[in-house]
Coordinates of C-alpha atoms and ligand atoms in Angstrom, one line a residue:
X1 CA -0.7 -7.2 21.4
X2 CA -3.7 -6.3 23.5
X3 CA -5.1 -2.9 23.3
X4 CA -8.4 -1.2 24.1
X5 CA -10.1 0.8 21.4
X6 CA -13.4 2.1 20.3
X7 CA -14.4 2.7 16.7
X8 CA -17.2 5.1 16.3
X9 CA -18.6 6.4 13.0
X10 CA -18.2 10.0 13.8
X11 CA -18.2 13.3 12.0
X12 CA -17.6 15.2 15.2
X13 CA -14.4 16.5 16.8
X14 CA -11.4 14.2 16.5
X15 CA -11.0 13.4 20.1
X16 CA -7.7 11.7 20.4
X17 CA -7.0 10.0 23.7
X18 CA -3.5 8.7 23.6
X19 CA -1.9 6.8 26.4
X20 CA 1.1 5.4 24.7
X21 CA 3.9 3.3 26.1
X22 CA 6.4 1.5 24.0
X23 CA 4.4 -1.7 24.4
X24 CA 0.9 -0.4 24.4
X25 CA -1.1 2.2 22.5
X26 CA -4.6 3.2 23.4
X27 CA -6.2 5.6 21.0
X28 CA -9.8 6.1 20.0
X29 CA -9.7 5.5 16.3
X30 CA -12.3 7.6 14.4
X31 CA -14.0 6.2 11.4
X32 CA -14.6 9.2 9.0
X33 CA -17.2 9.1 6.2
X34 CA -16.3 10.0 2.6
X35 CA -18.0 13.4 2.8
X36 CA -16.3 16.9 2.6
X37 CA -16.6 17.0 6.4
X38 CA -14.8 13.6 6.7
X39 CA -12.1 14.8 4.3
X40 CA -11.6 18.1 6.3
X41 CA -11.3 16.2 9.5
X42 CA -8.8 13.8 8.0
X43 CA -6.7 16.8 6.7
X44 CA -6.9 18.4 10.1
X45 CA -5.6 15.3 11.8
X46 CA -2.6 15.2 9.3
X47 CA -2.0 18.9 10.0
X48 CA -1.8 18.3 13.7
X49 CA 0.8 15.5 13.3
X50 CA -1.7 12.6 13.6
X51 CA -2.1 9.4 11.6
X52 CA -5.0 8.9 9.3
X53 CA -5.6 5.9 7.0
X54 CA -7.1 6.7 3.6
X55 CA -8.2 4.8 0.5
X56 CA -6.2 4.9 -2.7
X57 CA -7.1 3.0 -5.8
X58 CA -4.3 0.4 -4.9
X59 CA -4.7 -0.2 -1.2
X60 CA -5.4 1.8 2.0
X61 CA -2.4 4.0 3.0
X62 CA -1.5 5.0 6.5
X63 CA -0.9 8.7 6.1
X64 CA 1.2 11.3 8.0
X65 CA 2.7 14.7 7.2
X66 CA 5.9 13.8 5.3
X67 CA 7.6 16.9 6.7
X68 CA 6.9 16.0 10.3
X69 CA 9.4 13.5 11.7
X70 CA 7.4 12.8 14.9
X71 CA 4.4 12.0 12.8
X72 CA 6.3 9.8 10.4
X73 CA 7.9 8.0 13.3
X74 CA 4.3 7.3 14.5
X75 CA 3.7 5.3 11.2
X76 CA 6.6 3.0 12.0
X77 CA 5.4 2.6 15.6
X78 CA 1.7 1.9 14.7
X79 CA 2.7 -0.7 12.0
X80 CA 5.4 -2.3 14.2
X81 CA 7.8 -1.9 11.3
X82 CA 11.1 -3.5 12.2
X83 CA 13.3 -1.1 10.3
X84 CA 12.9 2.4 8.9
X85 CA 12.2 1.5 5.3
X86 CA 11.6 4.5 3.0
X87 CA 8.0 5.5 2.5
X88 CA 6.2 6.7 -0.6
X89 CA 5.2 10.3 -0.6
X90 CA 1.7 11.0 -2.0
X91 CA 1.0 14.3 -3.7
X92 CA -1.9 15.8 -5.7
X93 CA -0.1 16.5 -9.0
X94 CA 3.2 16.2 -11.0
X95 CA 3.7 19.9 -10.3
X96 CA 3.6 19.2 -6.5
X97 CA 5.8 16.1 -6.9
X98 CA 8.5 18.3 -8.6
X99 CA 8.9 20.2 -5.3
X100 CA 10.4 17.1 -3.7
X101 CA 12.1 15.1 -6.5
X102 CA 14.1 15.8 -9.7
X103 CA 12.3 14.4 -12.8
X104 CA 14.4 13.4 -15.8
X105 CA 12.9 13.0 -19.2
X106 CA 11.8 9.3 -18.6
X107 CA 10.3 10.1 -15.2
X108 CA 8.4 13.0 -16.6
X109 CA 7.1 10.9 -19.5
X110 CA 5.9 8.2 -17.1
X111 CA 4.3 10.7 -14.8
X112 CA 2.5 12.3 -17.7
X113 CA 1.3 9.0 -19.0
X114 CA 0.3 7.2 -15.8
X115 CA -0.5 9.8 -13.1
X116 CA -2.8 9.9 -11.4
X117 CA -2.6 6.1 -11.1
X118 CA -0.9 3.0 -9.5
X119 CA 2.7 4.0 -10.3
X120 CA 5.4 5.2 -7.9
X121 CA 8.5 6.9 -9.3
X122 CA 11.7 6.8 -7.3
X123 CA 13.7 10.0 -8.3
X124 CA 16.6 11.9 -6.9
X125 CA 15.6 13.9 -3.8
X126 CA 15.7 17.7 -4.2
X127 CA 18.1 19.4 -1.8
X128 CA 15.4 21.8 -0.6
X129 CA 12.6 19.1 -0.4
X130 CA 12.0 19.7 3.3
X131 CA 10.9 16.1 3.9
X132 CA 11.6 14.2 7.1
X133 CA 14.7 12.1 6.6
X134 CA 12.7 9.2 8.0
X135 CA 10.6 9.2 4.9
X136 CA 13.6 8.7 2.6
X137 CA 15.4 6.5 5.2
X138 CA 18.4 8.8 4.6
X139 CA 18.6 7.9 0.9
X140 CA 19.3 10.4 -1.8
X141 CA 16.1 9.5 -3.6
X142 CA 12.4 9.7 -2.9
X143 CA 9.4 7.6 -4.0
X144 CA 6.6 9.8 -5.3
X145 CA 3.0 8.9 -6.3
X146 CA -0.1 10.8 -7.4
X147 CA -3.0 8.5 -6.5
X148 CA -6.1 8.3 -8.7
X149 CA -8.8 7.5 -6.1
X150 CA -11.0 10.7 -5.9
X151 CA -11.1 10.6 -2.1
X152 CA -7.2 10.4 -1.9
X153 CA -7.1 13.3 -4.3
X154 CA -9.6 15.4 -2.2
X155 CA -7.5 14.7 0.9
X156 CA -4.3 15.7 -0.7
X157 CA -5.8 18.8 -2.2
X158 CA -7.3 19.8 1.2
X159 CA -4.2 19.0 3.2
X160 CA -2.0 20.8 0.6
X161 CA 1.1 19.0 1.6
X162 CA 3.1 15.8 1.0
X163 CA 1.6 12.7 2.7
X164 CA 3.9 9.8 3.6
X165 CA 1.9 6.6 3.4
X166 CA 2.8 2.9 3.5
X167 CA 0.0 0.4 3.2
X168 CA -2.2 0.6 6.3
X169 CA -1.5 -2.9 7.8
X170 CA 0.7 -4.2 10.6
X171 CA 4.1 -4.9 9.3
X172 CA 4.4 -8.2 7.3
X173 CA 0.6 -8.8 7.3
X174 CA -1.9 -8.7 4.5
X175 CA -2.5 -5.3 2.8
X176 CA -5.9 -3.6 3.4
X177 CA -8.3 -3.0 0.6
X178 CA -11.3 -2.0 2.7
X179 CA -11.7 0.2 5.8
X180 CA -12.7 -2.9 7.7
X181 CA -9.3 -4.5 7.0
X182 CA -7.7 -1.4 8.5
X183 CA -9.9 -1.6 11.5
X184 CA -8.8 -5.3 12.0
X185 CA -5.1 -4.5 11.8
X186 CA -4.7 -1.0 13.3
X187 CA -7.6 0.2 15.3
X188 CA -6.5 1.5 18.7
X189 CA -3.1 2.4 17.1
X190 CA -4.0 5.3 14.7
X191 CA -6.1 8.4 15.0
X192 CA -8.6 7.9 12.1
X193 CA -9.6 5.9 9.0
X194 CA -11.3 7.7 6.1
X195 CA -13.7 5.1 4.8
X196 CA -14.0 5.1 1.0
X197 CA -15.2 1.6 0.4
X198 CA -13.1 -1.0 -1.6
X199 CA -10.0 -0.2 -3.5
X200 CA -10.4 -0.6 -7.3
X201 CA -7.0 -2.0 -8.2
X202 CA -6.3 -3.9 -5.0
X203 CA -2.5 -4.3 -5.4
X204 CA 0.1 -1.8 -4.4
X205 CA 1.6 0.6 -7.0
X206 CA 4.3 -0.6 -9.4
X207 CA 7.6 1.1 -8.5
X208 CA 10.0 2.3 -11.1
X209 CA 13.4 3.8 -10.2
X210 CA 14.3 6.8 -12.4
X211 CA 17.6 7.7 -10.8
X212 CA 19.6 6.0 -13.5
X213 CA 18.1 3.9 -16.3
X214 CA 14.4 3.2 -15.6
X215 CA 14.4 0.1 -13.4
X216 CA 11.5 -2.0 -12.2
X217 CA 11.7 -2.0 -8.3
X218 CA 8.4 -3.7 -7.6
X219 CA 5.7 -5.3 -9.7
X220 CA 2.3 -3.7 -8.9
X221 CA -1.0 -2.4 -10.1
X222 CA 0.3 -1.0 -13.4
X223 CA 1.6 -3.8 -15.7
X224 CA 5.2 -3.6 -16.6
X225 CA 4.3 -4.0 -20.3
X226 CA 2.4 -0.7 -20.3
X227 CA 5.4 1.1 -18.8
X228 CA 7.8 -0.5 -21.4
X229 CA 5.5 0.5 -24.2
X230 CA 5.5 4.1 -23.0
X231 CA 9.3 4.2 -22.7
X232 CA 9.8 2.4 -26.0
X233 CA 12.3 0.0 -24.4
X234 CA 12.5 -2.6 -21.6
X235 CA 12.8 -1.7 -18.0
X236 CA 16.1 -2.7 -16.3
X237 CA 15.6 -5.4 -13.7
X238 CA 16.4 -4.4 -10.2
X239 CA 17.5 -7.9 -9.3
X240 CA 20.4 -7.6 -11.7
X241 CA 21.4 -4.1 -10.6
X242 CA 22.3 -2.3 -7.5
X243 CA 19.1 -0.4 -6.7
X244 CA 16.2 -2.1 -5.1
X245 CA 13.2 -1.1 -3.0
X246 CA 14.6 -1.9 0.4
X247 CA 11.2 -2.4 2.1
X248 CA 10.5 -5.6 0.2
X249 CA 10.8 -8.3 2.7
X250 CA 10.7 -11.9 1.5
X251 CA 8.0 -12.9 3.9
X252 CA 5.2 -10.4 3.6
X253 CA 1.4 -10.4 3.2
X254 CA 1.4 -13.4 5.5
X255 CA -1.9 -14.9 6.5
X256 CA -2.0 -17.0 9.7
X257 CA -1.9 -20.3 7.8
X258 CA 1.0 -21.5 5.6
X259 CA 0.4 -20.9 1.9
X260 CA 1.0 -23.4 -0.9
X261 CA 1.3 -22.1 -4.5
X262 CA 0.5 -23.6 -8.0
X263 CA -1.9 -26.1 -6.4
X264 CA -3.6 -28.3 -9.0
X265 CA -5.8 -29.9 -6.4
X266 CA -7.0 -29.6 -2.9
X267 CA -5.3 -31.5 0.0
X268 CA -6.8 -32.3 3.4
X269 CA -7.2 -29.3 5.7
X270 CA -6.7 -26.8 2.9
X271 CA -8.8 -23.8 1.8
X272 CA -8.3 -23.8 -2.0
X273 CA -8.4 -20.4 -3.8
X274 CA -9.1 -20.8 -7.5
X275 CA -8.5 -18.8 -10.6
X276 CA -10.8 -19.4 -13.6
X277 CA -12.4 -22.9 -13.6
X278 CA -10.4 -24.4 -10.7
X279 CA -12.1 -27.6 -9.4
X280 CA -13.1 -27.8 -5.7
X281 CA -12.2 -24.1 -5.1
X282 CA -13.5 -22.7 -1.8
X283 CA -12.9 -19.1 -2.9
X284 CA -12.1 -17.7 -6.3
X285 CA -9.9 -14.8 -7.4
X286 CA -11.8 -14.5 -10.6
X287 CA -14.3 -17.1 -12.1
X288 CA -13.7 -15.8 -15.6
X289 CA -9.9 -15.9 -15.2
X290 CA -9.6 -12.0 -15.4
X291 CA -6.3 -10.8 -13.9
X292 CA -7.7 -7.3 -13.1
X293 CA -10.6 -8.9 -11.1
X294 CA -8.1 -11.3 -9.5
X295 CA -5.8 -8.4 -8.4
X296 CA -8.7 -6.4 -7.0
X297 CA -9.9 -9.5 -5.0
X298 CA -6.5 -10.8 -3.9
X299 CA -6.0 -9.2 -0.5
X300 CA -9.7 -9.4 0.5
X301 CA -9.6 -13.2 -0.3
X302 CA -6.5 -13.6 1.8
X303 CA -8.3 -11.8 4.7
X304 CA -11.3 -14.1 4.1
X305 CA -9.2 -17.3 4.0
X306 CA -7.5 -16.1 7.2
X307 CA -10.9 -15.8 8.9
X308 CA -11.7 -19.4 8.0
X309 CA -8.9 -20.6 10.3
X310 CA -7.7 -23.1 7.6
X311 CA -4.7 -25.3 8.3
X312 CA -3.3 -24.3 5.0
X313 CA -4.2 -22.0 2.2
X314 CA -3.6 -23.2 -1.4
X315 CA -3.7 -21.1 -4.5
X316 CA -4.3 -22.3 -8.1
X317 CA -1.7 -21.2 -10.6
X318 CA -1.9 -17.6 -11.9
X319 CA -0.5 -16.8 -15.4
X320 CA 2.8 -14.9 -15.2
X321 CA 1.7 -12.1 -17.6
X322 CA 0.4 -8.5 -17.1
X323 CA -1.0 -8.1 -13.5
X324 CA -0.3 -11.8 -13.0
X325 CA 3.3 -10.9 -12.3
X326 CA 2.4 -8.6 -9.4
X327 CA -0.2 -11.2 -8.1
X328 CA 2.4 -13.9 -8.2
X329 CA 5.0 -11.7 -6.5
X330 CA 2.6 -11.1 -3.6
X331 CA 1.7 -14.8 -3.4
X332 CA 5.4 -15.8 -3.3
X333 CA 5.9 -13.5 -0.4
X334 CA 2.8 -14.8 1.4
X335 CA 4.2 -18.3 0.9
X336 CA 7.8 -17.5 1.9
X337 CA 9.3 -19.0 5.1
X338 CA 8.4 -16.8 8.1
Ligands
LIG401 O1 0.2 1.4 -3.7 C1 1.1 1.8 -2.9 O2 2.2 1.9 -3.3 C2 0.7 1.9 -1.4 C3 -0.3 3.0 -1.3 C4 -0.7 3.4 0.1 O3 0.2 4.2 -2.0 N1 1.9 2.1 -0.6 C5 2.8 1.1 -0.4 O4 3.8 1.5 0.5 O5 2.7 0.0 -0.9 P1 4.8 0.5 1.2 O6 5.5 1.3 2.3 O7 4.0 -0.7 1.7 O8 5.8 0.2 0.1 C6 6.7 1.2 -0.3 C7 7.8 0.6 -1.1 C8 8.9 -0.1 -0.1 O9 9.3 -1.4 -0.7 C9 10.0 0.9 -0.1 O10 11.2 0.3 0.1 C10 9.9 1.5 -1.5 O11 8.5 1.6 -1.7 N2 10.5 2.8 -1.6 C11 10.1 4.0 -1.1 N3 11.0 5.0 -1.3 C12 12.0 4.4 -2.0 C13 13.3 4.9 -2.4 N4 13.6 6.1 -2.3 N5 14.1 4.0 -3.0 C14 13.7 2.7 -3.2 N6 12.6 2.2 -2.8 C15 11.7 3.0 -2.1
LIG402 MG1 3.1 -2.6 2.3

């Protein structure tokens, strides 16, 4: 898509110059600093129905007021999402979350143990929640999350309302872990980006369904083992049950070049991404073989590999334990047929 845009570091008035057609969006995207003034401007944009990307500890989210259907529809338009998948609603506290969802004992125990943090809980939607039905895609449940990143917390406190936010990338592309990644993918299509530097965790939240028995809907930044330890039993597996996170497309996080997994060596034309002491690696997720470091680096490395215009991107094997399960899930989607 071609679009004209201008990014200006600015703390001034959010001048929004929209000239939208179904094919083309021309917006001046503001880059807001991580100051109280930047946070106030971001909250103002949300209040007026605008779209503002903001950093969480997992990835950057593309936020809109979750009660405002026009604003939420703008998220789908800006991302080019093919379908109306349900979106995660971000709030400042468990108390705020309980205005929108019904928490059973398990859900409350998980929220108390892991919020704020990289965990999304899908719980029954409250009848009086007042959320746009686009946010829940008409389901009777809602995904709720209290992010830990201080800037996200400040924004949610200042805005004082529920913020619907998918990852701030064009649909199907690599998730963003820096403001520069968001600029690459969405500038000219959204009103502002609150720049809080790099995301600490670097992988999206783990999603647990708490509508019936606690069920793992998506691997993510909180290892499954930690959740099972808190519950005192195993999570049900969504693949075996009825419920799933409907937004999980098989091909996702796709860089331009095809991806090869479990590479034990480098083939001609490949950029090889290592883990631990991989021989001939061009880039490395973690030299020391640390899964937390690898998770935090994953999307940035995919963005870097993309920029190298390789014919193919190969990844060394990643152990299927702890955060390795979420990393491998993302890599399998990046490698899936397009
Ligand atoms: O870390 C994260 O979770 C990031 C940051 C921005 O918070 N957000 C994120 O959102 O990854 P997104 O839209 O890329 O992924 C949301 C996932 C989708 O797979 C969607 O289907 C699932 O959450 N989801 C949301 N509400 C749901 C519901 N009511 N039932 C089942 N799945 C739901
Ligand atoms: Mg996403």
